[in-house]
Each structure stands twice: as C-alpha cells, then as structure tokens.
CSV table of C-alpha atoms and ligand atoms in Angstrom, one decimal:
chain,number,residue,atom,x,y,z
Y,646,MET,CA,-15.2,11.0,14.9
Y,647,GLU,CA,-12.7,13.8,14.5
Y,648,ILE,CA,-9.7,12.9,12.5
Y,649,ALA,CA,-6.4,14.7,11.5
Y,650,LEU,CA,-4.7,14.0,8.2
Y,651,VAL,CA,-0.9,14.3,8.2
Y,652,GLY,CA,1.2,14.8,5.0
Y,653,ILE,CA,-1.0,16.7,2.6
Y,654,GLY,CA,0.5,15.5,-0.7
Y,655,LYS,CA,-0.6,13.5,-3.7
Y,656,ILE,CA,-2.5,10.6,-2.1
Y,657,ALA,CA,-4.0,12.7,0.6
Y,658,VAL,CA,-5.5,15.1,-1.9
Y,659,ASP,CA,-6.4,12.4,-4.5
Y,660,GLN,CA,-8.0,9.9,-2.2
Y,661,HIS,CA,-8.0,10.6,1.6
Y,662,VAL,CA,-9.7,14.0,1.6
Y,663,PRO,CA,-12.6,12.9,-0.7
Y,664,ALA,CA,-13.0,9.6,1.2
Y,665,ILE,CA,-13.2,11.4,4.5
Y,666,ALA,CA,-15.6,14.0,3.1
Y,667,GLN,CA,-18.1,11.4,1.9
Y,668,SER,CA,-17.9,9.2,5.0
Y,669,PRO,CA,-20.6,9.3,7.7
Y,670,ASP,CA,-18.0,8.3,10.3
Y,671,TRP,CA,-15.4,11.1,10.0
Y,672,ASP,CA,-14.9,14.8,10.3
Y,673,LEU,CA,-11.6,16.2,9.0
Y,674,SER,CA,-10.8,18.4,11.9
Y,675,ALA,CA,-7.1,19.3,11.3
Y,676,THR,CA,-4.2,18.8,8.9
Y,677,VAL,CA,-0.5,18.6,9.7
Y,678,SER,CA,1.8,19.4,6.8
Y,679,ARG,CA,4.8,21.6,6.2
Y,680,ASN,CA,3.5,23.0,2.9
Y,681,GLY,CA,0.1,21.5,2.2
Y,682,SER,CA,-3.4,22.3,3.6
Y,683,VAL,CA,-7.1,21.6,2.9
Y,684,SER,CA,-9.4,24.5,2.3
Y,685,GLY,CA,-11.5,25.3,5.4
Y,686,VAL,CA,-9.7,22.9,7.7
Y,687,PRO,CA,-7.4,24.2,10.5
Y,688,ALA,CA,-3.8,23.6,9.4
Y,689,TYR,CA,-0.8,22.9,11.5
Y,690,THR,CA,2.8,22.5,10.4
Y,691,ASP,CA,3.9,20.6,13.5
Y,692,LEU,CA,2.4,17.3,14.8
Y,693,ASP,CA,3.3,17.8,18.4
Y,694,ARG,CA,1.6,21.2,18.4
Y,695,MET,CA,-1.6,19.7,16.9
Y,696,LEU,CA,-1.6,16.8,19.4
Y,697,GLU,CA,-1.3,19.3,22.3
Y,698,ASP,CA,-3.8,21.8,21.0
Y,699,ARG,CA,-6.5,19.3,19.9
Y,700,PRO,CA,-7.2,16.6,22.6
Y,701,ASP,CA,-10.6,16.2,20.9
Y,702,ILE,CA,-9.0,14.6,17.8
Y,703,ARG,CA,-8.5,11.0,18.8
Y,704,VAL,CA,-7.5,9.6,15.4
Y,705,VAL,CA,-4.6,10.5,13.1
Y,706,SER,CA,-4.2,9.3,9.5
Y,707,LEU,CA,-0.6,9.4,8.2
Y,708,CYS,CA,-0.1,9.9,4.5
Y,709,LEU,CA,3.6,10.7,4.5
Y,710,PRO,CA,6.1,8.6,2.6
Y,711,PRO,CA,7.3,5.6,4.6
Y,712,VAL,CA,10.7,6.9,5.9
Y,713,PRO,CA,9.5,10.0,7.6
Y,714,ARG,CA,6.2,8.4,8.7
Y,715,PHE,CA,7.7,6.3,11.6
Y,716,GLU,CA,8.5,9.3,13.9
Y,717,TYR,CA,5.1,10.8,13.3
Y,718,ALA,CA,3.4,7.4,14.0
Y,719,LYS,CA,5.4,7.0,17.3
Y,720,ALA,CA,4.5,10.5,18.4
Y,721,ALA,CA,0.8,10.1,17.7
Y,722,ILE,CA,0.7,6.7,19.5
Y,723,LYS,CA,2.6,8.0,22.5
Y,724,ALA,CA,0.0,10.8,22.7
Y,725,ARG,CA,-2.6,8.0,22.8
Y,726,ARG,CA,-4.1,8.6,19.4
Y,727,HIS,CA,-5.4,5.9,17.2
Y,728,VAL,CA,-3.3,5.7,14.0
Y,729,MET,CA,-4.0,4.8,10.4
Y,730,LEU,CA,-0.9,4.2,8.2
Y,731,GLU,CA,-0.6,4.5,4.4
Y,732,LYS,CA,1.1,1.6,2.7
Y,733,PRO,CA,3.8,0.4,3.2
Y,734,PRO,CA,3.3,0.5,7.0
Y,735,GLY,CA,7.0,1.3,7.5
Y,736,ALA,CA,10.4,1.5,5.9
Y,737,THR,CA,11.5,-1.7,7.7
Y,738,LEU,CA,9.8,-4.7,9.3
Y,739,SER,CA,11.3,-3.9,12.8
Y,740,GLU,CA,9.9,-0.4,12.6
Y,741,CYS,CA,6.4,-1.8,12.1
Y,742,GLN,CA,6.8,-4.3,14.9
Y,743,GLU,CA,7.9,-1.5,17.2
Y,744,LEU,CA,4.8,0.5,16.3
Y,745,ALA,CA,2.5,-2.4,16.9
Y,746,GLU,CA,4.1,-3.0,20.4
Y,747,LEU,CA,3.8,0.7,21.2
Y,748,ALA,CA,0.1,0.7,20.2
Y,749,GLU,CA,-0.6,-2.2,22.4
Y,750,LYS,CA,1.2,-0.6,25.3
Y,751,HIS,CA,-0.7,2.6,24.9
Y,752,ARG,CA,-4.0,0.8,24.2
Y,753,VAL,CA,-4.7,2.5,20.9
Y,754,SER,CA,-5.8,1.1,17.6
Y,755,LEU,CA,-3.3,0.8,14.8
Y,756,TYR,CA,-4.3,0.1,11.2
Y,757,ALA,CA,-1.7,-0.7,8.5
Y,758,THR,CA,-3.8,-0.2,5.4
Y,759,TRP,CA,-3.4,-2.0,2.1
Y,760,HIS,CA,-5.7,0.0,-0.2
Y,761,SER,CA,-5.4,-2.5,-3.1
Y,762,ARG,CA,-6.9,-5.2,-1.0
Y,763,GLN,CA,-10.1,-3.1,-0.9
Y,764,ALA,CA,-10.4,-3.2,-4.7
Y,765,ASP,CA,-13.9,-4.3,-5.8
Y,766,MET,CA,-13.2,-7.7,-7.2
Y,767,VAL,CA,-10.5,-8.9,-4.7
Y,768,PRO,CA,-13.0,-10.7,-2.4
Y,769,ALA,CA,-14.5,-12.5,-5.5
Y,770,ALA,CA,-11.0,-13.6,-6.7
Y,771,LYS,CA,-10.2,-14.8,-3.2
Y,772,ALA,CA,-13.5,-16.8,-3.0
Y,773,TRP,CA,-12.9,-18.4,-6.5
Y,774,LEU,CA,-9.3,-19.4,-5.7
Y,775,ALA,CA,-10.2,-20.8,-2.3
Y,776,ASP,CA,-11.0,-24.4,-3.5
Y,777,LYS,CA,-8.9,-24.5,-6.7
Y,778,ASP,CA,-5.6,-26.3,-7.3
Y,779,LEU,CA,-3.2,-23.7,-8.5
Y,780,ARG,CA,-0.7,-24.5,-11.4
Y,781,TYR,CA,0.5,-21.0,-12.4
Y,782,LEU,CA,0.1,-17.5,-11.3
Y,783,LYS,CA,1.7,-14.4,-12.9
Y,784,ILE,CA,1.6,-10.9,-11.6
Y,785,THR,CA,2.3,-8.1,-14.1
Y,786,TRP,CA,2.4,-4.6,-12.6
Y,787,ARG,CA,3.6,-2.1,-15.2
Y,788,GLU,CA,3.0,1.7,-15.0
Y,789,ASN,CA,4.7,5.0,-15.7
Y,790,VAL,CA,6.4,6.4,-12.6
Y,791,ARG,CA,6.3,9.9,-14.2
Y,792,GLN,CA,2.5,9.8,-14.1
Y,793,TRP,CA,2.0,8.2,-10.7
Y,794,HIS,CA,4.9,9.8,-8.7
Y,795,PRO,CA,5.6,13.0,-10.6
Y,796,ASN,CA,8.9,14.4,-9.4
Y,797,GLN,CA,8.7,12.5,-6.1
Y,798,ASP,CA,12.4,11.8,-5.5
Y,799,TRP,CA,11.7,9.9,-2.3
Y,800,VAL,CA,10.6,6.9,-4.3
Y,801,PHE,CA,14.1,6.6,-5.6
Y,802,GLU,CA,15.8,7.2,-2.3
Y,803,ALA,CA,16.7,4.3,0.1
Y,804,GLY,CA,13.5,3.2,1.9
Y,805,GLY,CA,11.3,4.5,-0.8
Y,806,LEU,CA,11.0,1.0,-2.3
Y,807,GLY,CA,11.3,2.1,-6.0
Y,808,VAL,CA,9.1,0.0,-8.2
Y,809,PHE,CA,8.1,-2.0,-5.2
Y,810,ASP,CA,6.0,1.0,-4.1
Y,811,PRO,CA,3.3,-0.1,-6.6
Y,812,GLY,CA,4.6,-3.7,-6.5
Y,813,ILE,CA,3.7,-4.0,-2.9
Y,814,ASN,CA,0.1,-3.3,-3.9
Y,815,ALA,CA,0.2,-6.4,-6.1
Y,816,LEU,CA,1.8,-8.4,-3.2
Y,817,SER,CA,-1.0,-7.2,-0.8
Y,818,ILE,CA,-3.5,-8.7,-3.2
Y,819,LEU,CA,-1.5,-11.9,-3.7
Y,820,THR,CA,-1.2,-12.4,0.1
Y,821,GLU,CA,-5.0,-11.8,0.4
Y,822,ILE,CA,-6.3,-14.0,-2.3
Y,823,LEU,CA,-4.0,-17.1,-2.3
Y,824,PRO,CA,-5.2,-19.8,0.1
Y,825,ASP,CA,-1.6,-21.0,0.6
Y,826,PRO,CA,1.4,-18.9,1.6
Y,827,VAL,CA,4.3,-18.5,-0.9
Y,828,HIS,CA,7.8,-17.4,-0.3
Y,829,LEU,CA,10.3,-15.7,-2.5
Y,830,THR,CA,13.1,-17.9,-4.0
Y,831,SER,CA,14.8,-15.5,-6.4
Y,832,ALA,CA,14.6,-11.9,-7.7
Y,833,GLU,CA,16.4,-9.6,-10.1
Y,834,LEU,CA,16.3,-5.9,-9.3
Y,835,HIS,CA,17.2,-3.2,-11.9
Y,836,PHE,CA,18.6,-0.1,-10.2
Y,837,PRO,CA,19.2,3.0,-12.4
Y,838,GLY,CA,22.9,3.9,-12.1
Y,839,ASN,CA,22.0,7.2,-10.5
Y,840,ARG,CA,19.3,6.0,-8.1
Y,841,GLU,CA,19.0,4.1,-4.8
Y,842,THR,CA,16.0,1.9,-5.5
Y,843,PRO,CA,14.9,-0.3,-8.4
Y,844,ILE,CA,12.9,0.8,-11.4
Y,845,ALA,CA,12.1,-2.8,-12.6
Y,846,ALA,CA,12.1,-6.2,-11.0
Y,847,THR,CA,11.2,-9.8,-11.5
Y,848,CYS,CA,10.6,-12.3,-8.6
Y,849,ARG,CA,9.8,-16.0,-8.3
Y,850,PHE,CA,8.1,-17.7,-5.5
Y,851,SER,CA,7.9,-21.2,-4.1
Y,852,HIS,CA,4.3,-22.5,-3.7
Y,853,PRO,CA,3.6,-25.5,-1.4
Y,854,ALA,CA,1.9,-27.5,-4.3
Y,855,GLY,CA,4.7,-26.6,-6.8
Y,856,ALA,CA,2.7,-24.0,-8.7
Y,857,ASP,CA,4.7,-21.6,-10.9
Y,858,VAL,CA,4.3,-18.2,-9.2
Y,859,SER,CA,6.1,-15.0,-10.4
Y,860,LEU,CA,6.0,-11.2,-10.4
Y,861,GLU,CA,7.1,-8.7,-13.0
Y,862,LEU,CA,7.3,-5.0,-12.1
Y,863,ASP,CA,8.2,-2.2,-14.5
Y,864,TRP,CA,8.0,1.6,-13.9
Y,865,LEU,CA,8.7,2.7,-17.5
Y,866,GLU,CA,5.5,1.5,-19.1
Y,867,PRO,CA,4.8,4.2,-21.7
Y,868,GLY,CA,1.1,3.4,-22.2
Y,869,GLU,CA,-1.8,2.6,-20.0
Y,870,PRO,CA,-0.9,0.9,-16.7
Y,871,LYS,CA,-1.2,-2.8,-16.5
Y,872,TRP,CA,-2.0,-4.1,-13.1
Y,873,THR,CA,-2.9,-7.8,-13.7
Y,874,ILE,CA,-2.8,-11.1,-11.9
Y,875,GLU,CA,-3.5,-14.2,-14.0
Y,876,ALA,CA,-3.9,-17.6,-12.5
Y,877,GLU,CA,-4.3,-21.0,-14.1
Y,878,THR,CA,-5.8,-23.8,-11.9
Y,879,GLU,CA,-6.8,-27.5,-12.5
Y,880,GLN,CA,-10.3,-26.2,-12.5
Y,881,GLY,CA,-10.1,-23.1,-14.8
Y,882,ARG,CA,-8.5,-19.7,-15.3
Y,883,MET,CA,-8.8,-16.4,-13.5
Y,884,LEU,CA,-7.8,-12.9,-14.7
Y,885,LEU,CA,-7.8,-10.0,-12.2
Y,886,GLU,CA,-7.2,-6.7,-14.0
Y,887,ASN,CA,-7.2,-2.9,-13.2
Y,888,GLY,CA,-5.5,-3.5,-9.9
Y,889,GLY,CA,-8.3,-5.7,-8.6
Y,890,GLY,CA,-11.2,-3.8,-10.3
Y,891,LYS,CA,-12.1,-6.3,-13.0
Y,892,LEU,CA,-12.4,-10.1,-12.7
Y,893,THR,CA,-12.7,-12.6,-15.6
Y,894,ILE,CA,-13.2,-16.3,-15.0
Y,895,ASP,CA,-12.7,-18.7,-17.9
Y,896,GLY,CA,-13.1,-15.9,-20.4
Y,897,ARG,CA,-16.3,-14.5,-18.9
Y,898,ILE,CA,-16.3,-11.1,-17.2
Y,899,VAL,CA,-17.7,-11.5,-13.7
Y,900,ASP,CA,-17.7,-7.8,-13.0
Y,901,GLU,CA,-15.8,-4.6,-13.7
Y,902,HIS,CA,-15.4,-1.4,-11.6
Y,903,ASP,CA,-13.5,1.8,-11.9
Y,904,GLY,CA,-9.9,1.3,-10.5
Y,905,LEU,CA,-9.4,3.0,-7.1
Y,906,ALA,CA,-13.0,4.3,-6.6
Y,907,GLY,CA,-14.1,2.3,-3.6
Y,908,GLU,CA,-10.7,1.5,-2.0
Y,909,TYR,CA,-10.2,4.5,0.3
Y,910,PRO,CA,-13.9,4.8,1.4
Y,911,ARG,CA,-13.6,1.2,2.5
Y,912,LEU,CA,-10.3,1.8,4.3
Y,913,TYR,CA,-11.9,4.6,6.3
Y,914,ALA,CA,-15.0,2.5,7.1
Y,915,GLN,CA,-12.7,-0.2,8.4
Y,916,MET,CA,-10.7,2.3,10.5
Y,917,ALA,CA,-14.0,3.4,12.1
Y,918,GLN,CA,-14.8,-0.2,13.0
Y,919,LEU,CA,-11.3,-0.8,14.3
Y,920,VAL,CA,-11.5,2.3,16.6
Y,921,ARG,CA,-14.9,1.2,17.9
Y,922,ARG,CA,-13.9,-2.4,18.7
Y,923,GLY,CA,-10.2,-1.6,19.5
Y,924,GLY,CA,-7.1,-3.6,18.4
Y,925,ILE,CA,-4.3,-3.7,15.9
Y,926,ASP,CA,-4.6,-4.6,12.2
Y,927,MET,CA,-1.1,-5.0,10.9
Y,928,ASP,CA,-0.4,-7.7,8.3
Y,929,LEU,CA,3.2,-7.4,7.3
Y,930,SER,CA,3.2,-10.2,4.7
Y,931,PRO,CA,3.4,-7.9,1.6
Y,932,LEU,CA,6.3,-6.0,3.2
Y,933,ARG,CA,8.0,-9.3,4.1
Y,934,HIS,CA,8.1,-10.3,0.4
Y,935,VAL,CA,9.6,-7.0,-0.5
Y,936,ALA,CA,12.2,-7.3,2.2
Y,937,ASP,CA,13.0,-10.8,0.9
Y,938,ALA,CA,13.4,-9.5,-2.6
Y,939,PHE,CA,15.9,-6.9,-1.4
Y,940,LEU,CA,17.7,-9.6,0.7
Y,941,LEU,CA,17.9,-12.3,-2.0
Y,942,GLY,CA,17.6,-10.2,-5.2
Y,943,LYS,CA,20.4,-10.0,-7.7
Y,944,ARG,CA,21.3,-6.4,-8.5
Y,945,VAL,CA,21.5,-5.3,-12.1
Y,946,THR,CA,22.5,-1.8,-13.2
Y,947,ALA,CA,19.9,-0.1,-15.4
Y,948,PRO,CA,20.2,3.2,-17.5
Y,949,ALA,CA,20.1,6.4,-15.4
Y,950,PHE,CA,16.7,7.8,-14.7
Y,951,ASP,CA,15.7,11.4,-14.7
Y,952,TRP,CA,12.2,12.9,-14.5
F,2131,LIG,P1,4.0,12.8,-1.5
F,2131,LIG,O1,2.9,13.5,-2.2
F,2131,LIG,O2,5.4,12.9,-2.1
F,2131,LIG,O3,4.1,13.1,0.0
F,2131,LIG,C1,3.0,13.3,0.8
F,2131,LIG,C2,3.4,14.5,1.8
F,2131,LIG,O4,4.2,14.0,2.8
F,2131,LIG,C3,4.2,15.6,1.1
F,2131,LIG,O5,3.3,16.4,0.4
F,2131,LIG,C4,4.8,16.3,2.3
F,2131,LIG,O6,4.0,17.3,2.8
F,2131,LIG,C5,5.0,15.2,3.3
F,2131,LIG,N1,6.4,14.7,3.4
F,2131,LIG,C6,7.2,14.3,2.4
F,2131,LIG,N2,8.4,14.0,2.8
F,2131,LIG,C7,8.4,14.4,4.1
F,2131,LIG,C8,9.4,14.4,5.1
F,2131,LIG,N3,10.7,14.0,4.9
F,2131,LIG,N4,9.1,14.8,6.3
F,2131,LIG,C9,7.8,15.2,6.6
F,2131,LIG,N5,6.8,15.3,5.7
F,2131,LIG,C10,7.1,14.8,4.5
F,2131,LIG,O7,3.7,11.2,-1.5
F,2131,LIG,P2,2.3,10.4,-1.9
F,2131,LIG,O8,2.3,10.1,-3.3
F,2131,LIG,O9,1.1,11.2,-1.3
F,2131,LIG,O10,2.6,9.1,-1.1
F,2131,LIG,C11,2.5,9.0,0.3
F,2131,LIG,C12,2.3,7.6,0.7
F,2131,LIG,O11,1.1,7.2,0.1
F,2131,LIG,C13,3.4,6.6,0.3
F,2131,LIG,O12,3.6,5.7,1.3
F,2131,LIG,C14,2.8,5.9,-1.0
F,2131,LIG,O13,3.2,4.6,-1.1
F,2131,LIG,C15,1.3,6.0,-0.6
F,2131,LIG,N6,0.4,5.9,-1.8
F,2131,LIG,C16,0.6,6.8,-2.9
F,2131,LIG,C17,-0.1,6.7,-4.0
F,2131,LIG,C18,0.1,7.6,-5.2
F,2131,LIG,O14,-0.6,7.4,-6.3
F,2131,LIG,N7,1.0,8.5,-5.2
F,2131,LIG,C19,-1.2,5.7,-4.1
F,2131,LIG,C20,-1.4,4.9,-3.0
F,2131,LIG,C21,-0.6,5.0,-1.8
F,2131,LIG,P3,4.6,18.7,3.3
F,2131,LIG,O15,5.7,19.0,2.5
F,2131,LIG,O16,3.4,19.6,3.2
F,2131,LIG,O17,5.0,18.4,4.7
C-alpha cells in the first residue's frame, strides 16, 4: 500500500522511514513537511496539495508534534484517508474523540499508536502479571531531554506534555500490562520557571486491591536512560527494563532485546492489518492518566531550563 509520511523530523527519520522501508506492506510514496524530506521520495510542503494530487495514496502517517497534528489529521480523514497517529494521539482528550468520530463518519481507519506497547517483552510481562496479586508497582522513567529532544522547544510549550512526553510511554505500558485499571490520586509536577510544561513529576495511583502504584519521571538524568517498571506480587517479583525490552522474573532474566528495534515495524504491521479489516484503534487510557496529573497535580517551581 502507498503511504505518505507527514512531519519529517526526529522520529520520522529515526524510526518511521526505516520501518516503512523494511516492511513488505508499505511503499513510501510522498512526504509532507515544511523543511524535511526523504531522499528519492516526492516531497510536498502542503498536506491539502498532496491529498489532491495523490488520490492513489490511501494512508497517511502523522509524525508531527501533538498540537499541530490535529488539523492535519482532520484534513486527512475528511479527504477519506486512513490515518496513523504518533503518540500522544492528541493534545487533548476531546480532540482525540473528535478524530475518532470523524473517522467513523468517513469510514476510514484510525490508529492511535503507542510504540512502547510494541516493545519485545511487554506481552510476556502482561502474561506474567495476569494471574498475580499485585502489592507494589513503581515506574521510574528518567532520561536526558537534551539527548532525546535536542532543541525541540515544543516539548516545553503548552500541549507538548513536558516530561510526560516520555512518561506517557510508561503509562502506555502500564495500562497494557496491568490486569486491573488504576486511577491517579495525587501528583507533583515540577515546572521550570521559564517553561510551560513540567521537567519532572511524581504520581500516585489507586489500585482496586490496594497495591502501592507510583510513577517517577525526570528529564534531567545525566547518565544512561532508566526506563523501568518494577512490580512485587504475592507470587514473585518482575522487573521490566529498557522501556520494555528486558524482562527479569524473580532475579532470572527471561529475555533481553535492543530497546526500540522492533517497535515501529510492529506498529506498521498493525496499521496494515487495521486498514485491511477496517476500524478504529484508539485507546486513550495513557492520555487520560496524563490529563488527570495535570488536573490534580500540585505545581512546584523548578530551576529555569535552557538547552
Ligand atoms: P520534531 O522532530 O520536533 O517534529 C517533527 C516534525 O514536525 C518537524 O520536523 C516539523 O517538520 C514538523 N512540525 C513541527 N512543528 C510543526 C508545526 N507547528 N506545524 C507543522 N509542522 C510542524 O518532533 P519528533 O521528536 O519527531 O516528535 C514528533 C512526535 O513523535 C511527538 O508526538 C513525539 O512524542 C513522538 N515521538 C518522538 C520520539 C523521539 O525520540 N523524539 C520518540 C517516539 C515518539 P517541518 O518543519 O519540516 O514541517
């Protein structure tokens, strides 16, 4: 199937272009980006123009930051194209709902992707937790914003989520692997004095059986990133590391894979299936937790941040 990639920036170049290139399902037939392009692929700077010129391209994958992405998604759906959204699926919950309703109305597929759910050991972690009695779960997501979002000011502008941009990846795994839903009960958000989004955060969650569930996010980690979920149950301990790439149960490594490697190829394989069978895949539970943190979270002023 022919696909167009919109917003040729960091994640498009790092992950989407290679994943499409190695996929048997897709041909990258156009890009839409004001500045970026992909060598050998017809490049547009305007989405409406591409949609008009290329009726053969039935699928559009949007890699823009969340705030500008909504108008692009709306335009593509109204032009009856199937749409794949980077995470988070929107800047607000209402926006996402509107896109889902629009996709239903225009009978196109819409896929709100959560790349971290595709990490190698996430299914095994989910299977292990399925019949366990949870006592304690702690998410620690610490990384260096200067490494992962170099000079991307949008992450610190309203709607850019700040440290919840990576934090929502952890929440996408949490909401995938836990058999019982949790809800946020308190949060502390650290906003640099000169920025509109938090650079660090802690959150606590209520679990139906009373387990102690918490999240710690930090964007000023100087060393190697730490993307870890540790769980203690009545029946044993689980440690999910490398953002879902490595799983250890009761001190024994179950398996270990290289970070992001398989995530985007799996997303594109799923998009191909979704387009073939039709329908909407939009789970908003990770974004709902982030919205709750912004609703209920206590705001603390942190030192100013500059790149
Ligand atoms: P980015 O490089 O800053 O932005 C991607 C591209 O979007 C830009 O190069 C720009 O292309 C276009 N764009 C930016 N602002 C725009 C605007 N206001 N209007 C129209 N186009 C605009 O961001 P990214 O790191 O790739 O992240 C994009 C999405 O992927 C985010 O939702 C992020 O959470 C997700 N993601 C990022 C990473 C990562 O490691 N960075 C990992 C996983 C997922 P032009 O200037 O050429 O138009």
